[in-house]
Amino acid sequence: MAMTRTARPARTAAGVRAPLALIGVGALAMVAVEMLNPEYDLVSETLSRYVHGTAGGLLPAALLAVGAASAVLAARLGPGTGRAGRAALVVWTLGILVAGLFPADPPGHWHRPSPSELVHGNAAFLAFAALPTAAVLLRRRMPTAHRPGLRTALKALTRASITTTTVLAVFLIDVMDGGPSLGLGSAPTLVGLAERLVIAADLAWLALALVAVGGEGKAGTAGTAGTADMAGAVGPSDAVNHPAARAEAGQDRHA
């Protein structure tokens, strides 16, 4: 029995290492493609356009990696976590995967989008809207009862995702409605900067959510181990007279 209880949290922790690694790989790929294309303006140009630059294949690979990690998180949360929150997380997952499969147009094609750009843009926008929705719906259902620091961090990242997504929506609407006009200095628009802030907040939330799910079994095992140690300390004869044992015996009689 002890081996089963020990193996369960080990499997749970191991089950989130791979999706965490996928998020890390996706983030590094985005940083790499950014650094390999200095001719693009990260403030005014969305990251999706980099697919046409140097090592552009890293971008769809990064989106697919993040989508796969998100799918694991949605599956790990389980049906008891909340149907609406899991549904929003599934929408985010599908949106990111579709955006990775359909590349965006090259820079400067805001007003004449190709079919691939339309699919990519709509899927990405839907995903960006779904992630903060999922974060809000799942905020009270994440297994963070024994880790207040993790709960606080998830709450802060939820607020960051909501704020940055709202700002991104404003700039996207401005660009698509005859803009850009909400620029700053030499940058005609800040849509690229807003998008990168959204991506950073969303990836950080996903990583911490996976950490929370992966640590769920450890808390339960710690409590089980503590009970077992207590029973071992009082000894076989005293265990019968222990208050916890008497309470359990009373429950058995009533049952």
Tab-separated table of C-alpha atoms in Angstrom, residues 52 180 186 215:
chain	number	residue	atom	x	y	z
A	52	HIS	CA	8.504	34.419	-43.124
A	180	PRO	CA	-2.482	51.978	-37.280
A	186	SER	CA	8.631	55.876	-34.588
A	215	GLY	CA	2.086	18.996	-6.815
